[in-house]
PDB file of C-alpha atoms in Angstrom:
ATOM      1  CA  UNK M   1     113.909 196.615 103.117  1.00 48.00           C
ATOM      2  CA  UNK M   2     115.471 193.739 104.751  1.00 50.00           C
ATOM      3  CA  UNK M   3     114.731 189.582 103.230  1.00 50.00           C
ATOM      4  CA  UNK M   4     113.317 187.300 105.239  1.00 53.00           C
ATOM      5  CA  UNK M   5     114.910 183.915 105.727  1.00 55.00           C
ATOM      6  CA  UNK M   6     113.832 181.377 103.542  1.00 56.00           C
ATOM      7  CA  UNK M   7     112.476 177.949 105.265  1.00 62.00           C
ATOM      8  CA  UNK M   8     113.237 174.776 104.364  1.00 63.00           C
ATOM      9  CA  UNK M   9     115.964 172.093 103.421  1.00 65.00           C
ATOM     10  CA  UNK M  10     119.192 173.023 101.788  1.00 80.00           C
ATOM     11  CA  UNK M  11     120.521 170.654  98.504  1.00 75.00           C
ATOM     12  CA  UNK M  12     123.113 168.720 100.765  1.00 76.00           C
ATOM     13  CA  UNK M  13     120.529 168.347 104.059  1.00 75.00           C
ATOM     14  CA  UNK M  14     118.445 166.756 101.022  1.00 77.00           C
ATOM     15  CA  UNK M  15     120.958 164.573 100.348  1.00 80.00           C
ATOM     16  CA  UNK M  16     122.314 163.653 103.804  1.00 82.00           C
ATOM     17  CA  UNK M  17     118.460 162.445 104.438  1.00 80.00           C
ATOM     18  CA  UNK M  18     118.198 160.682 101.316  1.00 83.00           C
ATOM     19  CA  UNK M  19     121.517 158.779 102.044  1.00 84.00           C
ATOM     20  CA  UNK M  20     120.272 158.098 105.760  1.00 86.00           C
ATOM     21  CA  UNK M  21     116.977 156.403 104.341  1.00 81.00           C
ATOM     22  CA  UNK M  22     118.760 154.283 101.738  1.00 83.00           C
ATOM     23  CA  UNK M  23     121.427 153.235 104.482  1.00 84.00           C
ATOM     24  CA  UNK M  24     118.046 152.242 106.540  1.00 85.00           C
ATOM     25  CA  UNK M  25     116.512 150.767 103.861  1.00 81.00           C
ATOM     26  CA  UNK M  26     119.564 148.828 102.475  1.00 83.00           C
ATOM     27  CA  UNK M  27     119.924 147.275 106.349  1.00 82.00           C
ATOM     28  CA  UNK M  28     116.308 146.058 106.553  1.00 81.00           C
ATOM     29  CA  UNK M  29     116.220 144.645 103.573  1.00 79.00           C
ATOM     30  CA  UNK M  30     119.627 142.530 104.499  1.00 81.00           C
ATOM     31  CA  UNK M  31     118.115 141.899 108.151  1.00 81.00           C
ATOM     32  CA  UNK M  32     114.597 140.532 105.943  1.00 76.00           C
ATOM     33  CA  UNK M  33     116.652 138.494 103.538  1.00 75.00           C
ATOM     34  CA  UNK M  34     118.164 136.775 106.448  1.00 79.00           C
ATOM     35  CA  UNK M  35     114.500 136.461 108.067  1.00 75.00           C
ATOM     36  CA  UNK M  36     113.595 134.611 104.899  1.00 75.00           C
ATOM     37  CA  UNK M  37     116.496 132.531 104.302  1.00 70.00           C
ATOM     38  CA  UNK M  38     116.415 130.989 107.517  1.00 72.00           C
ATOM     39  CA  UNK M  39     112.617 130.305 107.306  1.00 69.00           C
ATOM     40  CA  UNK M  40     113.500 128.655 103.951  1.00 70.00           C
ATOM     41  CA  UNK M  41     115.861 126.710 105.763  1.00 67.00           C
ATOM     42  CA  UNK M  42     113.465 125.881 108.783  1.00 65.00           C
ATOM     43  CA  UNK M  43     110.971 125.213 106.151  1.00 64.00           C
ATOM     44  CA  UNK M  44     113.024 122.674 104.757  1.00 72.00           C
ATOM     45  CA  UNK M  45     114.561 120.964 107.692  1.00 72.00           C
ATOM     46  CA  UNK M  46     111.104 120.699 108.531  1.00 77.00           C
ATOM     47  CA  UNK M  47     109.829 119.093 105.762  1.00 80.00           C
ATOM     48  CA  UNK M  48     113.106 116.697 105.767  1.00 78.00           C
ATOM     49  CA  UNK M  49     112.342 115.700 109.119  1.00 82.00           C
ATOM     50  CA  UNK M  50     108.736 114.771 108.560  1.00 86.00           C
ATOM     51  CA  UNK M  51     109.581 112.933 105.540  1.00 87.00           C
ATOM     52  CA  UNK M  52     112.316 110.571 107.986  1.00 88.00           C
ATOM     53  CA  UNK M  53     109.465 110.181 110.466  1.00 90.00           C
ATOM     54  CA  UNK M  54     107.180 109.177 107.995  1.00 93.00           C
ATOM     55  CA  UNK M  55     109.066 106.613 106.222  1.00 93.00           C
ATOM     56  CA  UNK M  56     110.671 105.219 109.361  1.00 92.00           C
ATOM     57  CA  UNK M  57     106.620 104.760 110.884  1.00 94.00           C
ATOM     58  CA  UNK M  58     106.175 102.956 107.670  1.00 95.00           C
ATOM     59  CA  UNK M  59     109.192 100.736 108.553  1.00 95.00           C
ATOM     60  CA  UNK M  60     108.353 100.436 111.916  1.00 94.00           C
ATOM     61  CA  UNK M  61     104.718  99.159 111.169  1.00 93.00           C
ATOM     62  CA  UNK M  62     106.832  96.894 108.167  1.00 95.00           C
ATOM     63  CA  UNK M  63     109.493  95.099 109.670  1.00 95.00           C
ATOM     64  CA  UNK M  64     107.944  94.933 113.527  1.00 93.00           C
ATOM     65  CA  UNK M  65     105.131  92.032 112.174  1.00 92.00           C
ATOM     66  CA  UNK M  66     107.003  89.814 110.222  1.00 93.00           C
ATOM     67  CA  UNK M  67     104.788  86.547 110.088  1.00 92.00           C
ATOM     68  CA  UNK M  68     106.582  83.536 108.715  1.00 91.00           C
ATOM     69  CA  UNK M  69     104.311  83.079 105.951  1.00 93.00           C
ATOM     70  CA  UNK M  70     105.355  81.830 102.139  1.00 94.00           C
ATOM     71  CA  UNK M  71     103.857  83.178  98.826  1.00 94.00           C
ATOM     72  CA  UNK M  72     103.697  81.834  95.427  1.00 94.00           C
ATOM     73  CA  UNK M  73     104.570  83.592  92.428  1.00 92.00           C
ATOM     74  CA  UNK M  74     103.651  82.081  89.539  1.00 90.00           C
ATOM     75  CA  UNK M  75     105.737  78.534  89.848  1.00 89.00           C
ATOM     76  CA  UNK M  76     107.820  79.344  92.190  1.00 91.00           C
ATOM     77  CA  UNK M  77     107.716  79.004  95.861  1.00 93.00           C
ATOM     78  CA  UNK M  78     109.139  82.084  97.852  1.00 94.00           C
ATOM     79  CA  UNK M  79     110.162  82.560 101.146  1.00 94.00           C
ATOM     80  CA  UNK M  80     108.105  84.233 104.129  1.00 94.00           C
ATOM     81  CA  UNK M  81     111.586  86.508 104.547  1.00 95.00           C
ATOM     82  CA  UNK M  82     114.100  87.037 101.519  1.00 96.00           C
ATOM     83  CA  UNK M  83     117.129  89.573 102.118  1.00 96.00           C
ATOM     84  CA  UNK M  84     119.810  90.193  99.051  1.00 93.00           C
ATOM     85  CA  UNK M  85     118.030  88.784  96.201  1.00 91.00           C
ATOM     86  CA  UNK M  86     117.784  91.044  93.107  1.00 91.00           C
ATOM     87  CA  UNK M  87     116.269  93.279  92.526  1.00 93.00           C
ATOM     88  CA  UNK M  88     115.079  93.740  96.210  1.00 96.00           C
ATOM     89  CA  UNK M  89     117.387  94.382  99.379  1.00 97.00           C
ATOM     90  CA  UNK M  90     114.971  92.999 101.520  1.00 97.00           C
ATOM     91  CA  UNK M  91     111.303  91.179 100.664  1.00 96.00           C
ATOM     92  CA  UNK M  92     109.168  89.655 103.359  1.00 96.00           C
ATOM     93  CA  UNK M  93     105.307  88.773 104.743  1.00 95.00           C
ATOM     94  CA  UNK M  94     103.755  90.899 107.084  1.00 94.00           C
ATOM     95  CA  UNK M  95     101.008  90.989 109.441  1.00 91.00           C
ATOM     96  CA  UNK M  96      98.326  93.970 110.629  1.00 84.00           C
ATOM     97  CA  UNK M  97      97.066  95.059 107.146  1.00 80.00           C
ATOM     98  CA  UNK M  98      94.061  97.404 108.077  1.00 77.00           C
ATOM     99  CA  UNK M  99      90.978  96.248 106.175  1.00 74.00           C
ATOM    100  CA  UNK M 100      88.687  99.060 107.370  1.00 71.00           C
ATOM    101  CA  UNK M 101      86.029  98.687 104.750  1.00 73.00           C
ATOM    102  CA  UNK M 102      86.042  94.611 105.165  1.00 70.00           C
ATOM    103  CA  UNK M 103      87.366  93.964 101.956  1.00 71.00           C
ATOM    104  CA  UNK M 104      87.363  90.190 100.831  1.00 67.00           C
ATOM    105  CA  UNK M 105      91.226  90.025 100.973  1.00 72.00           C
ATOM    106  CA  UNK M 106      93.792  88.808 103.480  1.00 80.00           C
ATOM    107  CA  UNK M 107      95.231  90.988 106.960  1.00 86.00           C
ATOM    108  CA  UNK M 108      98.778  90.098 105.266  1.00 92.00           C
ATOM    109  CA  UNK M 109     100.649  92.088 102.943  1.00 94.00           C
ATOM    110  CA  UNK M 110     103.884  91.436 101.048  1.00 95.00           C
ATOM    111  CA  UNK M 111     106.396  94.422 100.928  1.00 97.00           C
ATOM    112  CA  UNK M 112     110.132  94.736  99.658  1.00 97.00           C
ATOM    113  CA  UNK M 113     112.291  97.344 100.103  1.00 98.00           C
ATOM    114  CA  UNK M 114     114.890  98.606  97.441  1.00 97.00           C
ATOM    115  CA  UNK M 115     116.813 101.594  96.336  1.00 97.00           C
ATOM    116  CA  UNK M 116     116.350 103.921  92.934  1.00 96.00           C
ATOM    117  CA  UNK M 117     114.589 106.611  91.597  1.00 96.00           C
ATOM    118  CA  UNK M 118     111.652 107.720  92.058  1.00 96.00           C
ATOM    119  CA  UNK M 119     108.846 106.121  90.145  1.00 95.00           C
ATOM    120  CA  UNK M 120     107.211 109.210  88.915  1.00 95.00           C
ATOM    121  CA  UNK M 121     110.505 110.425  87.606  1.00 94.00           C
ATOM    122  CA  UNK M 122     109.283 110.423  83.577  1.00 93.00           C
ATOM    123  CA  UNK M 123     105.258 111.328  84.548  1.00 93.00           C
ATOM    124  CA  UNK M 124     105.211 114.911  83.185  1.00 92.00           C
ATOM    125  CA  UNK M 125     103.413 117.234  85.580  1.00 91.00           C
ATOM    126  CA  UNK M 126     104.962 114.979  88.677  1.00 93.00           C
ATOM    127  CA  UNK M 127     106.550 117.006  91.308  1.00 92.00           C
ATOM    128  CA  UNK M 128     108.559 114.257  90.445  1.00 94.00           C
ATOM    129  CA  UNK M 129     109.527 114.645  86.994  1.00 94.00           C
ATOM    130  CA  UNK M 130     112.843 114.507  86.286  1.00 94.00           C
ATOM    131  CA  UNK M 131     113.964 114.032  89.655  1.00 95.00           C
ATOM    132  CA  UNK M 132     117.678 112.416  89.401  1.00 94.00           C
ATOM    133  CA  UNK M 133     118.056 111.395  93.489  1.00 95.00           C
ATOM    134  CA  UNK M 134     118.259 107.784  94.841  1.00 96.00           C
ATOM    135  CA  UNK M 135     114.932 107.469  96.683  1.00 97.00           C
ATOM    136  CA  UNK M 136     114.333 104.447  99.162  1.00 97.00           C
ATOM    137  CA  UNK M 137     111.164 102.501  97.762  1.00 98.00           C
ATOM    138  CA  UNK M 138     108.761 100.268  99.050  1.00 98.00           C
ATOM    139  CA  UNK M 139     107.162  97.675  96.935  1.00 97.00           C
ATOM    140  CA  UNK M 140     104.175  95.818  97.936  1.00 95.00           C
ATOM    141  CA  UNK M 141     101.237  93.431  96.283  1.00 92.00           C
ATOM    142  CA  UNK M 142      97.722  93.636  96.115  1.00 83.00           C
ATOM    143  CA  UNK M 143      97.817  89.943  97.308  1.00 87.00           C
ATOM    144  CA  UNK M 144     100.271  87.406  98.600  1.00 90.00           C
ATOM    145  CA  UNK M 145      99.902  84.535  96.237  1.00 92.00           C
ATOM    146  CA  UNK M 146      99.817  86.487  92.908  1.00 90.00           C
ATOM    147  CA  UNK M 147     101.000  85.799  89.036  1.00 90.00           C
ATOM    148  CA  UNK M 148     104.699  86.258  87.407  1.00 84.00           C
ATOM    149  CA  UNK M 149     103.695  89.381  86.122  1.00 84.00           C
ATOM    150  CA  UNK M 150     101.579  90.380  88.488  1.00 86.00           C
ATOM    151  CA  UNK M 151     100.212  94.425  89.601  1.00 89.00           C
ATOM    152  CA  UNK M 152     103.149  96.330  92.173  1.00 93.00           C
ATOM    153  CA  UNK M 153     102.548  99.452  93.827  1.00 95.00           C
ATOM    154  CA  UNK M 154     105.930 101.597  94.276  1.00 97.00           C
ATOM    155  CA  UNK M 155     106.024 104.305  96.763  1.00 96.00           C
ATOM    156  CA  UNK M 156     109.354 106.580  96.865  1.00 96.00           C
ATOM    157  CA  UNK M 157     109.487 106.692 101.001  1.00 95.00           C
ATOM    158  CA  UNK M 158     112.756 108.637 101.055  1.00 95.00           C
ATOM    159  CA  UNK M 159     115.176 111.371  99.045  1.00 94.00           C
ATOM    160  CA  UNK M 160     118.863 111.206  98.998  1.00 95.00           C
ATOM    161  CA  UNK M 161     119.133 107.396 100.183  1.00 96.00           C
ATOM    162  CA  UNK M 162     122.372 106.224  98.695  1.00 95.00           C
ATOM    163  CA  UNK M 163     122.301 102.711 100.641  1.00 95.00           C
ATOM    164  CA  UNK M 164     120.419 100.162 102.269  1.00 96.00           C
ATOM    165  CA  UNK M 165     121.732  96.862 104.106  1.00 96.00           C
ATOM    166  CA  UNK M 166     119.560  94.173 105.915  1.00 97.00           C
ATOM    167  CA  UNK M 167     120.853  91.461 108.255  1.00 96.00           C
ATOM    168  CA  UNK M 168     119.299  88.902 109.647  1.00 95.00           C
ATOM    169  CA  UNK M 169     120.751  88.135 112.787  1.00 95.00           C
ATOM    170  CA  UNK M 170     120.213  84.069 114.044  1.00 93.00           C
ATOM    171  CA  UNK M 171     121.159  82.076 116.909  1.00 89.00           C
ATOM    172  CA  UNK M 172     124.395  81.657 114.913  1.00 88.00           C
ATOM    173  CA  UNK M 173     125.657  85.242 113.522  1.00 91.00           C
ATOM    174  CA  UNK M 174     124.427  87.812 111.381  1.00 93.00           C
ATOM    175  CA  UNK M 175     124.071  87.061 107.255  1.00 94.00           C
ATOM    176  CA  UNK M 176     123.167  89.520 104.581  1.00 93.00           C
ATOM    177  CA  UNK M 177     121.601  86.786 102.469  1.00 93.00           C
ATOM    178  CA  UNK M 178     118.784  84.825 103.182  1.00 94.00           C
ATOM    179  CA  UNK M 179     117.495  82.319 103.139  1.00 92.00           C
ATOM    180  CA  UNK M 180     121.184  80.765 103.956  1.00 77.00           C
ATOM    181  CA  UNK M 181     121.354  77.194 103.851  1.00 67.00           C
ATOM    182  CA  UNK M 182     123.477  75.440 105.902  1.00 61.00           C
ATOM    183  CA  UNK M 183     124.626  71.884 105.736  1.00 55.00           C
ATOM    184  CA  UNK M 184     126.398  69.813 108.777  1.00 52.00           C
ATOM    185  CA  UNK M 185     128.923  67.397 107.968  1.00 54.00           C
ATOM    186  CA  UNK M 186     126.926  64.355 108.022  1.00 53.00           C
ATOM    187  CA  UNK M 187     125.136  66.549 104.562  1.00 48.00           C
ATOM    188  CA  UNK M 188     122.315  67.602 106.213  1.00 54.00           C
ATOM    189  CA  UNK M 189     120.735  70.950 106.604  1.00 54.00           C
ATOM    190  CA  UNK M 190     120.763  72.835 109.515  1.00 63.00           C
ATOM    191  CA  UNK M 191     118.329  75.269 110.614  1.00 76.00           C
ATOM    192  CA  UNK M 192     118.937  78.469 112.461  1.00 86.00           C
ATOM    193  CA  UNK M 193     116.431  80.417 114.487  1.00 87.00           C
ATOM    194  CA  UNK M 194     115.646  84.385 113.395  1.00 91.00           C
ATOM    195  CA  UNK M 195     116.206  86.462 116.352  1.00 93.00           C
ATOM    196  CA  UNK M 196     116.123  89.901 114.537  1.00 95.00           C
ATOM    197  CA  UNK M 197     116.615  91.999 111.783  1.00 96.00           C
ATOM    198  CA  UNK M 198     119.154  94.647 111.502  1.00 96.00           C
ATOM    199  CA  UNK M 199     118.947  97.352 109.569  1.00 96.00           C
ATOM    200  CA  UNK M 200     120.811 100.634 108.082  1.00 97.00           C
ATOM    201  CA  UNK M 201     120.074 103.238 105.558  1.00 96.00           C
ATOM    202  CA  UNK M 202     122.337 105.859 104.267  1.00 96.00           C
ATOM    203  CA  UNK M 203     121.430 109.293 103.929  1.00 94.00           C
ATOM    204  CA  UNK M 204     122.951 111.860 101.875  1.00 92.00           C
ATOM    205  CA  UNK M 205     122.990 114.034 104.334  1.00 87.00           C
ATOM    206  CA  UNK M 206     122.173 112.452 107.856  1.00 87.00           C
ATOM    207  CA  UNK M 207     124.589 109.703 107.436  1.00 92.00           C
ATOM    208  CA  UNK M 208     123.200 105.888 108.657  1.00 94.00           C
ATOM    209  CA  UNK M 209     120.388 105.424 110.204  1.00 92.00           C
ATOM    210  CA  UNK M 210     120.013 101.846 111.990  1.00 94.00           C
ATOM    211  CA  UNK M 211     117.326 100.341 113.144  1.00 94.00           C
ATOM    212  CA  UNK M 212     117.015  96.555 114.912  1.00 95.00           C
ATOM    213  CA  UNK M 213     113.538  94.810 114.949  1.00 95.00           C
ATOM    214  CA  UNK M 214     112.934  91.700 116.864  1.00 89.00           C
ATOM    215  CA  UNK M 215     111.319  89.126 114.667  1.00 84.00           C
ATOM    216  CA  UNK M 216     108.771  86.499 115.362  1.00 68.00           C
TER     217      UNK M 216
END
């Protein structure tokens, strides 16, 4: 009586195949990690370069309709363009404030520009909370003429901003504080003509970024 052959796998064919899948396995899940790291990575470049377009619009639409245009607040008289007085780098008047609805309220809009954290930081439940970067904020007024103490809105435009510099740049040089006056040897002041404003913000990780507007 003779045995038939058995059919089938022997113990080390078993393990040869297991050790084939695994090897298989182990690659596509290294070629998926690196799939999703560098869609995390396009996802955030993304998102980093919308947030730059965004807040430079927002400068754009700022800084390109200066109108020379003083405000009181409270007793004192400020002027229509203010660059390197604390606690704001820059502060000026602006024209082409959208009043869609027809609001009873002015086209202009005061804004100032300054550098610190972000002012949701302490809100809990923020996206925000506890957020330790420098952020690049804008400031601005419900109206021009307004109280000591009166209502500011504070937007955080900007992550990772460590610096910003304004100059205004006049028939006669380039000054990082303004107003500047200037007096002529007979005692009297003399008045220089804004040409444009210069200015530069330094990112974390995409270094300056300079802009120059031509003003009025």
């Amino acid at each position: 009586m003779s045995l038939r052959r058995q059919n089938g796998l022997t113990l080390l064919e078993v393990l040869i195949a297991i050790s084939i899948f695994a090897a298989i396995g182990l690659a596509s899940f290294r070629v998926l990690s690196v799939v999703i790291d560098t869609q995390q990575v396009g996802d955030e470049h993304s998102q980093q370069l919308s947030r730059i377009q965004t807040a430079v619009s927002i400068l754009d639409k700022d800084f390109q309709q200066p109108v020379s245009r003083s405000i009181r607040e409270g007793q004192r008289q400020l002027p229509a363009l203010e660059v390197g007085e604390y606690p704001y780098t820059v502060q000026l008047t602006r024209g082409g404030y959208p009043n869609p609805m027809e609001l009873p309220r002015s086209s202009l809009l005061r804004v100032a520009y300054s550098i610190g954290q972000h002012p949701r930081r302490e809100e809990e439940g923020s996206p925000f909370f506890g957020d330790q970067r420098s952020y690049l904020l804008r400031h601005y007024w419900p109206a021009l003429d307004r109280p000591e103490e009166a209502n500011i809105v504070t937007v955080g435009l900007l992550p990772d901003v460590l610096h910003m510099q304004v100059g205004v740049v006049t028939d006669k040089g380039i000054h990082r504080q303004w107003p500047k006056p200037q007096r002529n040897n007979s005692g009297n002041q003399v008045d220089e003509k804004v040409l444009a404003l210069e200015l530069t913000i330094s990112h974390q990780q995409l270094g300056d970024i300079k802009r120059l507007y031509k003003v009025y």
